[in-house]
Amino acid sequence: METWQSKPRVRFAPSPTGYLHIGGVRTALFSWLWARKLGGRFVLRIEDTDKERSTDASRQVILESMRWLGLLWDEGPEVGGEQGPYYQSERLALYREYAETLVSRGQAYRCYATKEELQEARARHEASGSKQPFRYPRLWRDRNDWPEGKPYVIRFKSPLSGVTGWNDVVRGRIDVPNEEQQDFVLLRSDGLPLYNFACVVDDLCMNINLVARGDDHLVNTPPQVLIYEALGATPPAFAHLPMILAPNGEKLSKRHAAVSVLDYRDQGYLPVAVLNYLARLGWSHGDQEIFSLEELVEKFDWAKVGKTAARYDAKKFAYVQSSHLRGTEVGVLAERRLPFFAARGLEVEASDARLSAAIPSVLTRATTLADIAELSDFFFREAPVFDEKAQRKFLVPAAAAPLRALAEQVEGLEDFRAAEIEKVVTAWLESSGLALKEVAQPARVALTGRSASPGLFEVMEILGRERSLARLRAGALLAEQANG
């Protein structure tokens, strides 16, 4: 018999009501890793029965986020030639069938209580001074005189005594007294299912044997276990993950950090870095911090998932990202940073040799793909964009002659590589009595527009002879004009 410990069938079931939160992605990641480790199946299900809040835009954000991260699902209906996820909105007849089954078994019932009757019952409860929360007073629980043609909801007939419990994969044994449950709604009068009911029906029909989710869902698990038992089915294993908190212990929100997956994509983070950091928020493997995706699959184990909330740390996230950035092949980085050049108004061809040549020169100072594009921007412009402060400080009249002389010294070089340029320039400086600092900073600004850049000779090699000479001479002209 296949179990969550031998051949897991896991799922990620987001609601399309906004962006995809990194907390949800961590839940999806843990399930995905477990399925990949044991040769199981990972199912994506969009829980879109909340018609008022669900949007097509949010659905697309979920799919785009999951595809960018590489958390691809293993099954689903074919949509437009591609494998789509499951959508609850397309399964309404199934929920009705299961609800009527529970009614026929006496495990659920039709409730015709009106909104006004429920409001009156709530008012009486509040007037009584009871400290207990209001619960539906089971007005139709034991009635079968159902009126024809009137709207009704289907409610679950919760047990009035005993306990409902489960052995949580993360938290251990949890038991909840049944007296804390009310006769909750399974199906609304418009035929739409409530979350707990649709969730159980789908997980049951999809043979899900491990449900991983945030511990904010702990309140939903007892009623779901009750539904499974009423249907004569064995509940799946449950793993409730602690929340991801802000550094100050508050609920993580946009006030503290980017919490949408696509925000990190747009900032130039690598998918593997995002997954690596999220995996380490609440899971550990000794002192190791940096993992490839293959290592995460190999080493992930539910036994190492912590029980306490993790705190988001932007500096550690940046460290993980920069580590992966430096560990990625230059050719891959060259291709992936193209959109960030486009965002800066630069059209760079993927075949441009300067792409791969420039990356190593700026990589040590970069954290993201956006940083690489910013730091190497000047290589791809017709003329550098000058930092005004650097221009005023270094492109002064006294720098004009050294800049022109530097251009003359390197113009005739047959081998225009950094090492050869350095030899010629060093010999020239020694013979002319000039100090490197008298030439280097004005030349750096003339070539790059900035006072900080990769090594001067390295920059010249990457720019090439013609661009380097043109920029040095243009810098000399600017220096001459600085008097005015």
Short mmCIF file of C-alpha atoms in Angstrom, two decimals:
data_model
loop_
_atom_site.label_atom_id
_atom_site.label_comp_id
_atom_site.label_asym_id
_atom_site.label_seq_id
_atom_site.Cartn_x
_atom_site.Cartn_y
_atom_site.Cartn_z
CA MET A 1 0.00 0.00 0.00
CA GLU A 2 1.36 3.39 -1.00
CA THR A 3 1.68 5.91 1.84
CA TRP A 4 3.02 9.42 2.27
CA GLN A 5 6.24 7.82 3.50
CA SER A 6 6.68 5.50 0.52
CA LYS A 7 4.95 7.02 -2.52
CA PRO A 8 3.57 10.42 -1.57
CA ARG A 9 0.73 12.13 -3.38
CA VAL A 10 0.88 15.75 -2.29
CA ARG A 11 -0.77 18.94 -3.43
CA PHE A 12 -0.52 22.70 -3.34
CA ALA A 13 -3.90 24.41 -3.32
CA PRO A 14 -3.69 28.22 -3.44
CA SER A 15 -6.65 30.57 -3.79
CA PRO A 16 -6.44 33.04 -6.71
CA THR A 17 -7.25 36.11 -4.67
CA GLY A 18 -3.94 38.01 -4.94
CA TYR A 19 -0.22 37.47 -5.37
CA LEU A 20 1.49 34.20 -4.47
CA HIS A 21 2.98 34.69 -1.00
CA ILE A 22 6.42 33.28 -0.20
CA GLY A 23 4.87 31.47 2.77
CA GLY A 24 2.66 29.55 0.39
CA VAL A 25 5.61 28.82 -1.85
CA ARG A 26 7.53 27.33 1.07
CA THR A 27 4.59 24.97 1.70
CA ALA A 28 4.50 24.02 -1.98
CA LEU A 29 8.27 23.53 -1.99
CA PHE A 30 8.29 21.11 0.96
CA SER A 31 5.57 19.02 -0.69
CA TRP A 32 7.31 19.14 -4.08
CA LEU A 33 10.66 18.11 -2.60
CA TRP A 34 9.08 15.17 -0.79
CA ALA A 35 7.34 13.98 -3.94
CA ARG A 36 10.53 14.28 -5.99
CA LYS A 37 12.60 12.52 -3.35
CA LEU A 38 10.35 9.46 -3.18
CA GLY A 39 9.08 9.34 -6.74
CA GLY A 40 5.63 10.56 -5.79
CA ARG A 41 3.20 12.97 -7.44
CA PHE A 42 2.74 16.70 -6.95
CA VAL A 43 -0.71 18.11 -7.74
CA LEU A 44 -1.58 21.79 -8.25
CA ARG A 45 -5.20 22.69 -7.48
CA ILE A 46 -6.60 26.22 -7.72
CA GLU A 47 -9.27 26.75 -5.07
CA ASP A 48 -11.36 29.35 -6.87
CA THR A 49 -14.88 28.87 -5.49
CA ASP A 50 -14.82 32.34 -3.90
CA LYS A 51 -16.29 34.06 -6.95
CA GLU A 52 -16.16 37.55 -5.46
CA ARG A 53 -12.43 37.50 -4.74
CA SER A 54 -11.02 35.07 -7.31
CA THR A 55 -9.61 36.67 -10.46
CA ASP A 56 -8.09 35.47 -13.71
CA ALA A 57 -5.12 37.75 -13.11
CA SER A 58 -4.37 36.00 -9.81
CA ARG A 59 -4.70 32.59 -11.46
CA GLN A 60 -2.10 33.61 -14.02
CA VAL A 61 0.20 34.95 -11.30
CA ILE A 62 0.09 31.57 -9.53
CA LEU A 63 0.91 29.65 -12.71
CA GLU A 64 3.62 32.12 -13.75
CA SER A 65 5.19 31.99 -10.28
CA MET A 66 5.20 28.20 -10.10
CA ARG A 67 6.67 27.86 -13.58
CA TRP A 68 9.37 30.46 -12.89
CA LEU A 69 10.36 28.60 -9.72
CA GLY A 70 10.36 25.27 -11.54
CA LEU A 71 7.79 23.74 -9.17
CA LEU A 72 5.95 21.98 -11.96
CA TRP A 73 2.96 19.79 -11.27
CA ASP A 74 2.60 16.20 -12.41
CA GLU A 75 -0.99 15.91 -13.52
CA GLY A 76 -4.08 17.84 -14.48
CA PRO A 77 -6.45 18.42 -17.39
CA GLU A 78 -5.00 19.49 -20.71
CA VAL A 79 -5.70 23.14 -21.50
CA GLY A 80 -4.61 24.61 -24.82
CA GLY A 81 -2.03 21.90 -25.36
CA GLU A 82 -0.55 22.35 -21.90
CA GLN A 83 -1.15 20.53 -18.66
CA GLY A 84 -3.29 22.78 -16.54
CA PRO A 85 -3.95 22.55 -12.82
CA TYR A 86 -7.25 21.42 -11.35
CA TYR A 87 -9.83 24.15 -10.73
CA GLN A 88 -12.46 23.74 -8.04
CA SER A 89 -14.88 25.90 -10.00
CA GLU A 90 -15.01 23.11 -12.61
CA ARG A 91 -15.91 20.43 -10.02
CA LEU A 92 -19.14 21.77 -8.49
CA ALA A 93 -21.25 18.78 -9.48
CA LEU A 94 -18.85 16.53 -7.59
CA TYR A 95 -19.27 18.50 -4.36
CA ARG A 96 -23.07 18.36 -4.68
CA GLU A 97 -22.89 14.58 -5.15
CA TYR A 98 -20.80 14.08 -2.01
CA ALA A 99 -22.97 16.45 0.03
CA GLU A 100 -26.12 14.55 -0.89
CA THR A 101 -24.37 11.30 -0.02
CA LEU A 102 -23.73 12.59 3.51
CA VAL A 103 -27.36 13.72 3.78
CA SER A 104 -28.60 10.28 2.72
CA ARG A 105 -26.40 8.68 5.39
CA GLY A 106 -27.68 10.96 8.12
CA GLN A 107 -24.27 12.61 8.48
CA ALA A 108 -25.52 15.95 7.14
CA TYR A 109 -28.83 17.75 6.81
CA ARG A 110 -30.64 20.54 5.04
CA CYS A 111 -30.84 23.74 7.02
CA TYR A 112 -33.56 26.24 6.06
CA ALA A 113 -32.71 28.79 8.76
CA THR A 114 -33.05 32.30 7.39
CA LYS A 115 -30.54 35.09 7.83
CA GLU A 116 -32.98 36.84 10.16
CA GLU A 117 -33.40 33.74 12.35
CA LEU A 118 -29.65 33.39 12.70
CA GLN A 119 -29.28 37.09 13.55
CA GLU A 120 -31.94 36.73 16.26
CA ALA A 121 -30.20 33.66 17.68
CA ARG A 122 -26.90 35.55 17.76
CA ALA A 123 -28.52 38.51 19.49
CA ARG A 124 -30.02 36.21 22.17
CA HIS A 125 -26.63 34.61 22.71
CA GLU A 126 -24.92 37.97 23.14
CA ALA A 127 -27.65 39.18 25.48
CA SER A 128 -27.20 36.11 27.68
CA GLY A 129 -23.74 37.27 28.67
CA SER A 130 -22.16 33.95 27.68
CA LYS A 131 -18.41 34.04 27.24
CA GLN A 132 -18.56 31.25 24.67
CA PRO A 133 -18.45 32.17 20.97
CA PHE A 134 -21.74 32.01 19.13
CA ARG A 135 -22.40 28.72 17.35
CA TYR A 136 -25.24 27.77 15.05
CA PRO A 137 -27.98 26.46 17.39
CA ARG A 138 -28.71 23.34 15.29
CA LEU A 139 -32.22 24.50 14.41
CA TRP A 140 -32.72 21.89 11.65
CA ARG A 141 -30.40 19.15 12.89
CA ASP A 142 -33.13 16.65 13.79
CA ARG A 143 -35.88 17.78 11.41
CA ASN A 144 -36.91 16.23 8.12
CA ASP A 145 -40.01 18.34 7.39
CA TRP A 146 -38.15 20.10 4.61
CA PRO A 147 -40.26 22.69 2.81
CA GLU A 148 -40.42 22.48 -0.96
CA GLY A 149 -38.92 25.23 -3.08
CA LYS A 150 -37.20 27.15 -0.28
CA PRO A 151 -33.44 27.81 -0.26
CA TYR A 152 -31.29 25.79 2.10
CA VAL A 153 -27.69 25.04 2.96
CA ILE A 154 -26.33 21.60 3.75
CA ARG A 155 -24.76 21.36 7.20
CA PHE A 156 -22.58 18.65 8.66
CA LYS A 157 -23.96 16.85 11.70
CA SER A 158 -20.99 17.19 14.04
CA PRO A 159 -20.65 14.75 16.97
CA LEU A 160 -21.65 16.30 20.30
CA SER A 161 -19.02 14.53 22.42
CA GLY A 162 -15.63 12.85 22.19
CA VAL A 163 -12.49 14.17 20.55
CA THR A 164 -11.13 14.38 17.03
CA GLY A 165 -7.39 14.09 16.61
CA TRP A 166 -4.48 13.22 14.37
CA ASN A 167 -0.74 12.64 14.56
CA ASP A 168 0.66 15.74 12.92
CA VAL A 169 3.86 15.17 10.92
CA VAL A 170 5.36 18.39 12.30
CA ARG A 171 3.58 19.01 15.61
CA GLY A 172 2.91 15.52 16.93
CA ARG A 173 -0.38 14.43 18.46
CA ILE A 174 -3.24 16.94 18.42
CA ASP A 175 -6.69 16.29 19.90
CA VAL A 176 -9.63 18.70 19.80
CA PRO A 177 -12.88 18.20 21.80
CA ASN A 178 -15.85 17.75 19.48
CA GLU A 179 -17.93 20.06 21.62
CA GLU A 180 -15.86 22.89 20.15
CA GLN A 181 -17.27 22.13 16.71
CA GLN A 182 -20.55 23.41 15.36
CA ASP A 183 -22.70 22.03 12.56
CA PHE A 184 -20.69 23.76 9.87
CA VAL A 185 -21.93 24.41 6.35
CA LEU A 186 -20.82 22.06 3.58
CA LEU A 187 -22.73 23.53 0.66
CA ARG A 188 -24.22 27.01 0.31
CA SER A 189 -27.68 27.59 -1.07
CA ASP A 190 -26.14 28.60 -4.42
CA GLY A 191 -24.40 25.23 -4.68
CA LEU A 192 -20.92 26.50 -3.90
CA PRO A 193 -18.96 24.41 -1.38
CA LEU A 194 -17.29 25.76 1.74
CA TYR A 195 -13.53 25.44 1.97
CA ASN A 196 -13.34 22.49 4.36
CA PHE A 197 -15.78 20.38 2.38
CA ALA A 198 -14.38 21.04 -1.11
CA CYS A 199 -10.88 20.47 0.23
CA VAL A 200 -11.77 17.03 1.61
CA VAL A 201 -13.66 15.93 -1.49
CA ASP A 202 -10.79 16.94 -3.75
CA ASP A 203 -8.07 15.42 -1.59
CA LEU A 204 -10.08 12.22 -1.33
CA CYS A 205 -10.76 11.98 -5.07
CA MET A 206 -7.16 12.85 -5.91
CA ASN A 207 -5.83 10.25 -3.47
CA ILE A 208 -3.77 12.83 -1.60
CA ASN A 209 -2.02 11.10 1.29
CA LEU A 210 -0.10 14.05 2.78
CA VAL A 211 -1.56 17.53 3.25
CA ALA A 212 1.07 20.16 4.07
CA ARG A 213 -0.08 23.69 4.89
CA GLY A 214 0.50 26.59 7.25
CA ASP A 215 -0.44 26.24 10.89
CA ASP A 216 -3.10 28.91 10.39
CA HIS A 217 -5.08 25.95 8.99
CA LEU A 218 -5.00 24.02 12.26
CA VAL A 219 -8.55 25.16 12.97
CA ASN A 220 -9.69 23.55 9.71
CA THR A 221 -8.27 20.11 10.35
CA PRO A 222 -10.75 18.75 12.96
CA PRO A 223 -13.82 19.38 10.76
CA GLN A 224 -11.98 17.92 7.78
CA VAL A 225 -11.10 14.77 9.73
CA LEU A 226 -14.77 14.49 10.74
CA ILE A 227 -15.84 14.70 7.08
CA TYR A 228 -13.38 11.97 6.10
CA GLU A 229 -14.70 9.71 8.82
CA ALA A 230 -18.30 10.40 7.84
CA LEU A 231 -17.44 9.37 4.28
CA GLY A 232 -15.86 6.17 5.58
CA ALA A 233 -12.42 7.27 4.39
CA THR A 234 -9.04 7.40 6.11
CA PRO A 235 -7.75 10.98 6.42
CA PRO A 236 -4.38 11.80 4.89
CA ALA A 237 -1.39 12.68 7.04
CA PHE A 238 -1.27 16.37 7.98
CA ALA A 239 1.82 18.55 8.31
CA HIS A 240 1.17 22.02 9.69
CA LEU A 241 4.08 24.40 9.11
CA PRO A 242 4.86 27.32 11.43
CA MET A 243 4.38 30.75 9.94
CA ILE A 244 7.11 32.94 8.47
CA LEU A 245 7.30 36.08 10.59
CA ALA A 246 8.85 39.48 10.05
CA PRO A 247 12.20 40.20 11.77
CA ASN A 248 10.32 41.88 14.64
CA GLY A 249 8.02 38.90 15.17
CA GLU A 250 4.99 40.43 13.47
CA LYS A 251 3.11 38.81 10.61
CA LEU A 252 5.22 39.12 7.46
CA SER A 253 3.81 41.69 5.07
CA LYS A 254 4.90 44.04 2.29
CA ARG A 255 5.79 46.51 5.03
CA HIS A 256 8.72 44.29 6.01
CA ALA A 257 9.81 42.68 2.75
CA ALA A 258 8.80 41.65 -0.72
CA VAL A 259 6.37 38.81 -0.06
CA SER A 260 5.24 38.10 -3.62
CA VAL A 261 7.26 35.53 -5.54
CA LEU A 262 7.28 37.58 -8.73
CA ASP A 263 8.70 40.57 -6.85
CA TYR A 264 11.88 38.55 -6.35
CA ARG A 265 11.93 37.58 -10.01
CA ASP A 266 11.58 41.24 -10.98
CA GLN A 267 14.38 42.22 -8.58
CA GLY A 268 16.72 39.78 -10.29
CA TYR A 269 16.77 36.87 -7.86
CA LEU A 270 17.45 33.38 -9.18
CA PRO A 271 14.70 30.77 -8.73
CA VAL A 272 17.06 28.32 -7.04
CA ALA A 273 18.14 31.00 -4.56
CA VAL A 274 14.53 31.75 -3.63
CA LEU A 275 13.84 28.04 -3.12
CA ASN A 276 17.06 27.57 -1.16
CA TYR A 277 16.25 30.41 1.22
CA LEU A 278 12.64 29.38 1.71
CA ALA A 279 13.70 25.79 2.39
CA ARG A 280 15.95 26.99 5.18
CA LEU A 281 13.09 28.94 6.77
CA GLY A 282 11.90 26.23 9.11
CA TRP A 283 14.02 23.29 7.89
CA SER A 284 17.67 22.49 8.46
CA HIS A 285 20.35 20.03 7.45
CA GLY A 286 23.17 20.55 9.91
CA ASP A 287 24.93 23.87 9.38
CA GLN A 288 24.64 23.83 5.59
CA GLU A 289 23.14 27.01 4.17
CA ILE A 290 23.65 26.78 0.40
CA PHE A 291 21.90 23.98 -1.48
CA SER A 292 21.42 23.16 -5.13
CA LEU A 293 17.93 22.02 -6.05
CA GLU A 294 19.23 18.47 -6.39
CA GLU A 295 20.65 18.63 -2.87
CA LEU A 296 17.36 19.90 -1.48
CA VAL A 297 15.54 16.96 -3.05
CA GLU A 298 18.11 14.52 -1.71
CA LYS A 299 18.35 15.89 1.84
CA PHE A 300 14.83 17.11 2.62
CA ASP A 301 13.17 15.26 5.49
CA TRP A 302 10.03 16.16 7.42
CA ALA A 303 11.78 15.14 10.65
CA LYS A 304 13.99 18.24 10.34
CA VAL A 305 11.11 20.71 9.96
CA GLY A 306 10.92 22.94 13.03
CA LYS A 307 7.88 23.55 15.20
CA THR A 308 8.50 27.24 15.85
CA ALA A 309 7.93 30.18 13.53
CA ALA A 310 10.83 31.24 11.31
CA ARG A 311 11.85 34.88 10.94
CA TYR A 312 12.54 36.45 7.59
CA ASP A 313 16.09 37.78 7.29
CA ALA A 314 16.74 39.97 4.25
CA LYS A 315 20.53 39.90 4.73
CA LYS A 316 20.65 36.12 4.83
CA PHE A 317 18.38 35.98 1.78
CA ALA A 318 20.80 38.28 -0.06
CA TYR A 319 23.73 36.09 1.02
CA VAL A 320 22.02 32.97 -0.34
CA GLN A 321 21.17 34.78 -3.57
CA SER A 322 24.67 36.15 -4.13
CA SER A 323 26.17 32.71 -3.42
CA HIS A 324 24.00 31.16 -6.12
CA LEU A 325 24.72 34.06 -8.46
CA ARG A 326 28.46 33.44 -8.23
CA GLY A 327 27.92 29.71 -8.63
CA THR A 328 25.90 30.01 -11.84
CA GLU A 329 27.53 29.55 -15.23
CA VAL A 330 28.41 32.83 -16.92
CA GLY A 331 26.49 31.87 -20.05
CA VAL A 332 23.31 31.34 -18.04
CA LEU A 333 23.72 34.68 -16.24
CA ALA A 334 24.39 36.44 -19.54
CA GLU A 335 21.07 35.24 -20.92
CA ARG A 336 19.07 35.85 -17.76
CA ARG A 337 20.17 39.43 -17.31
CA LEU A 338 18.91 40.55 -20.73
CA PRO A 339 15.49 41.64 -19.38
CA PHE A 340 17.27 43.83 -16.84
CA PHE A 341 19.19 45.58 -19.59
CA ALA A 342 15.91 46.10 -21.42
CA ALA A 343 14.49 47.67 -18.26
CA ARG A 344 17.38 50.15 -18.43
CA GLY A 345 16.57 51.00 -22.05
CA LEU A 346 19.37 48.91 -23.52
CA GLU A 347 18.88 46.46 -26.38
CA VAL A 348 21.63 43.88 -26.02
CA GLU A 349 21.86 40.84 -28.27
CA ALA A 350 22.31 37.49 -26.55
CA SER A 351 25.24 36.83 -28.91
CA ASP A 352 27.14 39.97 -27.81
CA ALA A 353 30.53 38.72 -26.58
CA ARG A 354 30.68 41.53 -24.04
CA LEU A 355 27.87 39.88 -22.05
CA SER A 356 29.97 36.94 -20.91
CA ALA A 357 33.15 38.99 -20.73
CA ALA A 358 31.66 41.66 -18.47
CA ILE A 359 30.01 39.39 -15.90
CA PRO A 360 33.15 38.14 -14.09
CA SER A 361 34.36 41.73 -13.79
CA VAL A 362 31.31 42.83 -11.75
CA LEU A 363 30.17 39.60 -10.11
CA THR A 364 31.91 40.11 -6.78
CA ARG A 365 29.98 43.34 -6.21
CA ALA A 366 26.59 42.02 -7.40
CA THR A 367 23.79 40.38 -5.46
CA THR A 368 21.13 40.10 -8.16
CA LEU A 369 20.79 39.99 -11.93
CA ALA A 370 19.59 43.58 -11.73
CA ASP A 371 22.88 44.48 -10.00
CA ILE A 372 24.87 42.85 -12.78
CA ALA A 373 22.96 44.88 -15.37
CA GLU A 374 23.47 48.09 -13.40
CA LEU A 375 27.16 47.50 -12.74
CA SER A 376 27.93 46.56 -16.36
CA ASP A 377 25.55 49.04 -17.99
CA PHE A 378 28.37 51.25 -19.31
CA PHE A 379 29.84 48.46 -21.43
CA PHE A 380 26.78 48.51 -23.71
CA ARG A 381 26.09 52.21 -24.22
CA GLU A 382 27.39 54.26 -27.12
CA ALA A 383 28.75 56.66 -24.54
CA PRO A 384 28.82 56.32 -20.76
CA VAL A 385 26.29 58.13 -18.60
CA PHE A 386 28.41 60.30 -16.34
CA ASP A 387 28.05 60.55 -12.61
CA GLU A 388 28.11 64.34 -12.19
CA LYS A 389 30.16 64.27 -9.01
CA ALA A 390 32.78 61.96 -10.56
CA GLN A 391 32.93 64.07 -13.71
CA ARG A 392 33.45 67.31 -11.78
CA LYS A 393 36.15 65.75 -9.61
CA PHE A 394 38.22 63.89 -12.19
CA LEU A 395 37.55 65.27 -15.67
CA VAL A 396 39.35 68.52 -15.03
CA PRO A 397 41.63 70.41 -17.46
CA ALA A 398 44.78 68.85 -16.01
CA ALA A 399 43.48 65.40 -16.98
CA ALA A 400 43.04 66.19 -20.68
CA ALA A 401 46.66 65.65 -21.77
CA PRO A 402 47.18 62.39 -19.81
CA LEU A 403 43.94 60.99 -21.26
CA ARG A 404 45.03 61.75 -24.82
CA ALA A 405 48.50 60.35 -24.14
CA LEU A 406 46.99 57.15 -22.72
CA ALA A 407 44.93 56.74 -25.89
CA GLU A 408 48.05 57.18 -28.03
CA GLN A 409 49.99 54.61 -25.99
CA VAL A 410 47.43 51.81 -26.43
CA GLU A 411 46.22 52.67 -29.94
CA GLY A 412 48.90 50.65 -31.70
CA LEU A 413 48.61 47.52 -29.56
CA GLU A 414 48.02 44.41 -31.66
CA ASP A 415 47.01 42.34 -28.63
CA PHE A 416 44.34 44.39 -26.87
CA ARG A 417 44.10 42.28 -23.71
CA ALA A 418 44.30 43.57 -20.14
CA ALA A 419 47.73 42.13 -19.40
CA GLU A 420 49.28 43.66 -22.55
CA ILE A 421 47.55 47.01 -21.98
CA GLU A 422 48.90 47.07 -18.42
CA LYS A 423 52.48 46.40 -19.59
CA VAL A 424 52.41 49.26 -22.08
CA VAL A 425 50.77 51.70 -19.68
CA THR A 426 53.15 50.80 -16.82
CA ALA A 427 56.21 51.38 -19.03
CA TRP A 428 54.78 54.68 -20.28
CA LEU A 429 54.09 55.92 -16.75
CA GLU A 430 57.62 55.03 -15.62
CA SER A 431 59.23 56.82 -18.56
CA SER A 432 57.02 59.91 -18.31
CA GLY A 433 57.28 60.32 -14.55
CA LEU A 434 53.49 60.21 -14.15
CA ALA A 435 51.84 58.45 -11.20
CA LEU A 436 49.13 55.91 -11.95
CA LYS A 437 46.61 57.87 -9.86
CA GLU A 438 47.05 60.88 -12.13
CA VAL A 439 45.78 58.83 -15.04
CA ALA A 440 43.72 55.96 -13.63
CA GLN A 441 40.77 57.80 -12.10
CA PRO A 442 40.24 60.26 -14.98
CA ALA A 443 40.51 57.31 -17.38
CA ARG A 444 38.07 55.26 -15.32
CA VAL A 445 35.51 58.06 -15.39
CA ALA A 446 36.06 58.68 -19.12
CA LEU A 447 35.57 54.97 -19.89
CA THR A 448 32.70 54.13 -17.53
CA GLY A 449 31.16 57.42 -16.36
CA ARG A 450 31.81 56.30 -12.75
CA SER A 451 34.50 56.57 -10.12
CA ALA A 452 34.12 52.89 -9.17
CA SER A 453 34.31 50.10 -11.71
CA PRO A 454 36.15 46.87 -12.49
CA GLY A 455 39.90 47.14 -13.11
CA LEU A 456 40.89 49.81 -15.61
CA PHE A 457 42.72 47.49 -18.01
CA GLU A 458 39.99 44.87 -17.75
CA VAL A 459 37.41 47.49 -18.70
CA MET A 460 39.45 48.51 -21.74
CA GLU A 461 39.78 44.91 -22.92
CA ILE A 462 36.02 44.30 -22.65
CA LEU A 463 35.15 47.59 -24.35
CA GLY A 464 37.62 46.87 -27.10
CA ARG A 465 40.09 49.14 -28.86
CA GLU A 466 37.74 51.42 -30.79
CA ARG A 467 35.34 52.11 -27.92
CA SER A 468 38.16 52.62 -25.44
CA LEU A 469 40.00 55.13 -27.66
CA ALA A 470 36.79 57.01 -28.47
CA ARG A 471 35.84 57.30 -24.80
CA LEU A 472 39.32 58.37 -23.65
CA ARG A 473 39.42 61.14 -26.27
CA ALA A 474 35.86 62.22 -25.52
CA GLY A 475 36.83 62.36 -21.85
CA ALA A 476 39.82 64.53 -22.69
CA LEU A 477 37.57 66.94 -24.55
CA LEU A 478 35.18 67.15 -21.59
CA ALA A 479 38.14 67.77 -19.31
CA GLU A 480 39.35 70.67 -21.48
CA GLN A 481 35.87 72.19 -21.43
CA ALA A 482 35.57 71.93 -17.67
CA ASN A 483 36.93 75.49 -17.18
CA GLY A 484 33.88 77.03 -18.65
#
